[in-house]
XYZ file of C-alpha atoms in Angstrom:
281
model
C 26.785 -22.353 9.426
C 25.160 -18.612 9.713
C 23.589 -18.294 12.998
C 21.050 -15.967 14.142
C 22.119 -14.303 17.892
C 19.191 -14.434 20.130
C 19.198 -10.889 20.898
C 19.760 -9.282 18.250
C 16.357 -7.154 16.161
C 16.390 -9.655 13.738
C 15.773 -12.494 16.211
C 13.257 -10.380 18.213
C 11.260 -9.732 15.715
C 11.197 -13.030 13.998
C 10.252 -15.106 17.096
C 7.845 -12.722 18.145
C 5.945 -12.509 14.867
C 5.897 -16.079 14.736
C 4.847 -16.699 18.005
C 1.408 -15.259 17.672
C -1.200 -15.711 14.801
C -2.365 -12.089 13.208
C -5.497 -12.466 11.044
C -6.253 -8.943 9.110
C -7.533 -6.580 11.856
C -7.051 -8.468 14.981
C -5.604 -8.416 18.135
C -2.337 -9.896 16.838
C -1.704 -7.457 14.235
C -2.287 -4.708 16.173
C 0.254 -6.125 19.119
C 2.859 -6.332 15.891
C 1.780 -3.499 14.728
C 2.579 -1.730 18.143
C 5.773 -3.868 18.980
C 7.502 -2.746 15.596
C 6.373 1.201 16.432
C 7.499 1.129 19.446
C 11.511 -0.728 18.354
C 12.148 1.549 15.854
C 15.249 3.344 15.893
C 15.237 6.576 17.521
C 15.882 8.913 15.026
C 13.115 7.287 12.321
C 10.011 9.367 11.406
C 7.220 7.305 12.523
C 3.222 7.746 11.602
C 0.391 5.519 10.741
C -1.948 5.823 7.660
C -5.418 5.264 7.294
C -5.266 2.127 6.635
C -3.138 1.037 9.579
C -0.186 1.124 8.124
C 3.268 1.675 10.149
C 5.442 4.143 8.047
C 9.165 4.415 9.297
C 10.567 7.400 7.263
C 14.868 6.477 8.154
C 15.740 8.805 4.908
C 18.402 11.124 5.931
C 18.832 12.796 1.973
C 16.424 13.142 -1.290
C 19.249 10.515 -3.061
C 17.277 7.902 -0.703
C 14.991 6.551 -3.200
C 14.452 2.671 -1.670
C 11.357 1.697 -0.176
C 10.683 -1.548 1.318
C 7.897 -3.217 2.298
C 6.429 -6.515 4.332
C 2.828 -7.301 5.737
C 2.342 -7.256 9.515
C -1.040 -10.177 8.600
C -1.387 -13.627 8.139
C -4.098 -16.233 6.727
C -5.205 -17.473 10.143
C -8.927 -17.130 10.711
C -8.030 -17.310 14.343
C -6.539 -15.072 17.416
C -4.236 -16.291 19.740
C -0.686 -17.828 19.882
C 1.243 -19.650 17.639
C 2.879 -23.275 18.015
C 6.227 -23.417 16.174
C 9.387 -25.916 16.565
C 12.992 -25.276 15.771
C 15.905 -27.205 14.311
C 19.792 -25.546 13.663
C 18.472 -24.972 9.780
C 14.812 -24.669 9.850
C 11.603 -23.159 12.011
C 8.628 -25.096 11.559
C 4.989 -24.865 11.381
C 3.350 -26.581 14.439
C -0.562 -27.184 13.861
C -1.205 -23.975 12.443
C 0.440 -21.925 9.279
C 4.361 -20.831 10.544
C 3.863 -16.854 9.431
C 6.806 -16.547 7.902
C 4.468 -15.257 5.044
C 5.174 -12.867 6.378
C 6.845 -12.228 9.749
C 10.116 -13.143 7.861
C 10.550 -10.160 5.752
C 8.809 -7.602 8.740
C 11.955 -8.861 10.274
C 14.430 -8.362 7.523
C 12.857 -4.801 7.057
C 13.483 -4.328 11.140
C 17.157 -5.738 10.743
C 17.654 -3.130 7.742
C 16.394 -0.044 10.188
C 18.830 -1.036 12.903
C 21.559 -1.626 10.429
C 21.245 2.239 9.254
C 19.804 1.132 5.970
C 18.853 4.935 5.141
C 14.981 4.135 3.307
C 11.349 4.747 3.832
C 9.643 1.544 4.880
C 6.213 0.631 5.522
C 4.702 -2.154 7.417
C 1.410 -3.081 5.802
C -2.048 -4.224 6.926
C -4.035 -6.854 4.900
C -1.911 -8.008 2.113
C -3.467 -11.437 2.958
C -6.781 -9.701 2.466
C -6.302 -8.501 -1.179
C -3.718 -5.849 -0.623
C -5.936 -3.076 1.605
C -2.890 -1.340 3.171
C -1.206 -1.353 -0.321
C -4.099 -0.460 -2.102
C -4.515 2.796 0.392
C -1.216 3.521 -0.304
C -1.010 4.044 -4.404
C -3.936 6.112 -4.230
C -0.879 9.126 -2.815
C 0.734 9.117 -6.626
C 2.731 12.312 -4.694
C 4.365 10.324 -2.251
C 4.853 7.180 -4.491
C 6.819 9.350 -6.705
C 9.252 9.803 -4.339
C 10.996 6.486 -4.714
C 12.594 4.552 -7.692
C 12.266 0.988 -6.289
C 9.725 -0.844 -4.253
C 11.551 -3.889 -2.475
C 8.608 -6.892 -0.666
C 10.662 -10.128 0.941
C 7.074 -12.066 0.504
C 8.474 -14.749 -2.111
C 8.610 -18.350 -1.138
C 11.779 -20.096 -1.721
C 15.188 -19.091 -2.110
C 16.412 -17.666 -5.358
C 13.935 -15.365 -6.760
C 13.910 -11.996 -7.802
C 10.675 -11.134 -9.459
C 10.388 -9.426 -12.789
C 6.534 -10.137 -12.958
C 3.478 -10.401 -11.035
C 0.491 -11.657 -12.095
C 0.651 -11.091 -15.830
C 2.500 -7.876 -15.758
C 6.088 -6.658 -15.325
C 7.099 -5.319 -12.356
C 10.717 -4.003 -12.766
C 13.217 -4.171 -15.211
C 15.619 -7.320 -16.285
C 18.773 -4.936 -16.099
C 17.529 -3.888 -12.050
C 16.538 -7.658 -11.291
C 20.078 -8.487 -12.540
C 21.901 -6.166 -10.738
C 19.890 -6.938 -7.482
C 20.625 -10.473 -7.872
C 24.402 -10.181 -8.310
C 23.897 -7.876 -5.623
C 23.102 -10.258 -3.330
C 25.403 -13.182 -4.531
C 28.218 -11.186 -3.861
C 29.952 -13.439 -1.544
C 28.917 -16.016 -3.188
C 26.624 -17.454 -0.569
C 23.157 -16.314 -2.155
C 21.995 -17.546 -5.209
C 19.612 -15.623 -7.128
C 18.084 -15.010 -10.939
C 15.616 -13.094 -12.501
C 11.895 -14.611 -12.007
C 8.876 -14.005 -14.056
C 6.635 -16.189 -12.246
C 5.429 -14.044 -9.475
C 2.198 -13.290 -8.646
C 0.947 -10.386 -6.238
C 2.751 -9.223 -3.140
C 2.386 -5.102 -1.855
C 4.776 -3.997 -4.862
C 2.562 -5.280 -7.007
C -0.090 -1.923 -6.564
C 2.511 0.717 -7.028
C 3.902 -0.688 -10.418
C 2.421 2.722 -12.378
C 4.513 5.039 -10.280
C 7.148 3.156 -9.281
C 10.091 2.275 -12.254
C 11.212 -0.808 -10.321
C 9.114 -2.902 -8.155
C 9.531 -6.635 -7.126
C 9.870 -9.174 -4.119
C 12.533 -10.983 -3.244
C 12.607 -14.777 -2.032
C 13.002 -15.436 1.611
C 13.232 -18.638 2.636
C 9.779 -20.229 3.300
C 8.209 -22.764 1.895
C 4.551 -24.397 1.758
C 2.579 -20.906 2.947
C -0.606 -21.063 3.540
C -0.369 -24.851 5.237
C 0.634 -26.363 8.356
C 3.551 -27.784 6.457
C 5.694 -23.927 6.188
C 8.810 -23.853 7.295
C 11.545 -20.971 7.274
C 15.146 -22.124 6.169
C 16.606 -20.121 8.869
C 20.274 -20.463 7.514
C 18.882 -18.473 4.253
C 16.777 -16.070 6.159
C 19.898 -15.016 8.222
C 22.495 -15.008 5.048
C 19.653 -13.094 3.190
C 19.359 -10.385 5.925
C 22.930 -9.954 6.235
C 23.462 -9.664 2.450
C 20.877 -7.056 2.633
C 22.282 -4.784 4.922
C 25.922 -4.404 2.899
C 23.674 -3.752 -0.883
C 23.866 0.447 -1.946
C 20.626 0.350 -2.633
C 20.311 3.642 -4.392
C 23.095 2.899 -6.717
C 20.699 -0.068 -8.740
C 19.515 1.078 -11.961
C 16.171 2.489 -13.178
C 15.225 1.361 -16.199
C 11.612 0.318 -16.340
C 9.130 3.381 -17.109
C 5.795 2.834 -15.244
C 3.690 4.350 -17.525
C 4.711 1.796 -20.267
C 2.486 -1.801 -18.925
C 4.477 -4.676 -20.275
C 2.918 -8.425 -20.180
C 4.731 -11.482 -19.863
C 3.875 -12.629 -23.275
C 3.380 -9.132 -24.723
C 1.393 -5.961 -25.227
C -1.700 -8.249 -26.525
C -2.607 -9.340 -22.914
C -1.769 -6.397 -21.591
C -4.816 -5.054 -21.035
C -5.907 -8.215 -19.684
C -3.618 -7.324 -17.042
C -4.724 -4.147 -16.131
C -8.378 -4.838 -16.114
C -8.080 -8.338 -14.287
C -5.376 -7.009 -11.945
C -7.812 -7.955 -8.695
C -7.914 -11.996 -9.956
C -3.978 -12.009 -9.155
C -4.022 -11.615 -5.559
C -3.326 -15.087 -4.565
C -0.109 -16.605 -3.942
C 3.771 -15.046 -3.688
C-alpha cells in the first residue's frame, strides 16, 4: 500500500490544511496563506498579488511553460479548527466539511516545489467565493501568456482529467490524453478524458491559456460533512506527478477559438453565462 511519511512536505501540508477551517478572508487562510510562504523552497521567487494570492515563481528557463494552481479557501462559514479522523486508506470529515476541496491539491502543488518541479505556481484566494483570486489574475493577459498549460487538482474523485468546464472546453483531447497516460504510467493511476467539469481556477484563464484543466484528486462528497480523501490515491497521485515532463505535453487547443460541449451554437451561451458555472468541481 502507498504510504504517506509523516514528515515529509506533502504530509505537512496536508494535515495542517486540514486541521483548520479557512473561510474566504479569514484568519485561517491567512495562517495557510503564511505557512505555505514561509516553506517554500529557498531558491523560489515569492510575491503576493492584489488579491492575496501566493505566487511561487520555481522557473529556472523560458521552456518552463506549466503553471499550477490550488485554492488556499474553503466553504466553512466559520473560523477555528478542524475535526478530522484517519484510517490506513482514507481521512475523514469529522462534523464539519474535510477541506480536501482544497487543501489536497495546495499540498500536491507544495510536494511538486520540493520535488524541483521547475513551474510557476500560485496559491489562490476565494475560489470558493466565485473565483476572486483567479479572476484578479486573467485580467494580466501579459503574464498569462507566459504559460501553455494551466494544471488545478480541485476535481473530486479519482480518474478525471477535464476537457470542459461549465459548457466550454478547456484544453485539448490530444493534451488530456497525453496527461492521462502520463499519469498511468506505472500502471497504478487510472485516468480518461472528462467533459463533465464545471469551474475550478483554470477555468478563468481559458482565452490565454491553450491548455487548461483540473485533475481528480481523491475526495469525495465536498461541500458535506460526509468528504473524505482516499489517501492511498492522493499519495500515488502526488508521486506520479513529480516524475511527468511537464513541458513536453502538447499544445493543441487555440484560446481564441471558444468551443462548447455540444458545439459552436451554445457557445456564446458560454461566454455570456460563464459566472452561473461557478459551482461544483
Amino acid at each position: 500500500m502507498t504510504t504517506m511519511t509523516k514528515n515529509t512536505i506533502l504530509h505537512k501540508t496536508l494535515a495542517r490544511a486540514l486541521s483548520m477551517k479557512r473561510p474566504h478572508n479569514s484568519e485561517g487562510t491567512r495562517r495557510l496563506t503564511d505557512w505555505l510562504e514561509d516553506n517554500a523552497p529557498a531558491h523560489a521567487r515569492i510575491h503576493r498579488d492584489g488579491a492575496g494570492n501566493l505566487h511561487i515563481d520555481a522557473r529556472v528557463t523560458s521552456e518552463n511553460r506549466t503553471l499550477f494552481v490550488a485554492h488556499v479557501d474553503t466553504v466553512h462559514r466559520e473560523q477555528g479548527p478542524n475535526k478530522i479522523s484517519k484510517t490506513d486508506t482514507h481521512w475523514y470529515a469529522d462534523g464539519a466539511p474535510l477541506g480536501a476541496d482544497d487543501g489536497a491539491g495546495v499540498a500536491i502543488l507544495m510536494h511538486l516545489l520540493h520535488a524541483g518541479i521547475n513551474a510557476y505556481y500560485i496559491f489562490t484566494q476565494g475560489e470558493e467565493c466565485g473565483g476572486i483570486g483567479a479572476t484578479f489574475v486573467s485580467k494580466d493577459v501579459e503574464f498569462l501568456q507566459n504559460f501553455d498549460r494551466a494544471i488545478a487538482f480541485d476535481r473530486r474523485g479519482i480518474d478525471s482529467v477535464i476537457t470542459h468546464q461549465g459548457y466550454g472546453r478547456c484544453c485539448s483531447d490530444d493534451f488530456a490524453q497525453a496527461l492521462a497516460d502520463a499519469l498511468n504510467a506505472d500502471m497504478t493511476l487510472m485516468y480518461l478524458p472528462d467533459d463533465t467539469g464545471v469551474y475550478t481556477d483554470t477555468a478563468e484563464f481559458t482565452d490565454v491559456i491553450p491548455e487548461c484543466t483540473n485533475i481528480s484528486v481523491g475526495y469525495y462528497s465536498e461541500h458535506s460533512v460526509n468528504e473524505k480523501l482516499d489517501i492511498v490515491h492522493f499519495v500515488a497521485l502526488a508521486q506520479r506527478c513529480a516524475l511527468i515532463d511537464w513541458d513536453s505535453l502538447p499544445t493543441h487547443r487555440d484560446p481564441k477559438v471558444v468551443e462548447s460541449k455540444w458545439g459552436s451554437a451554445y457557445s456564446d451561451y458560454w461566454v455570456s453565462g460563464a459566472e452561473a458555472t461557478k459551482i461544483g468541481r
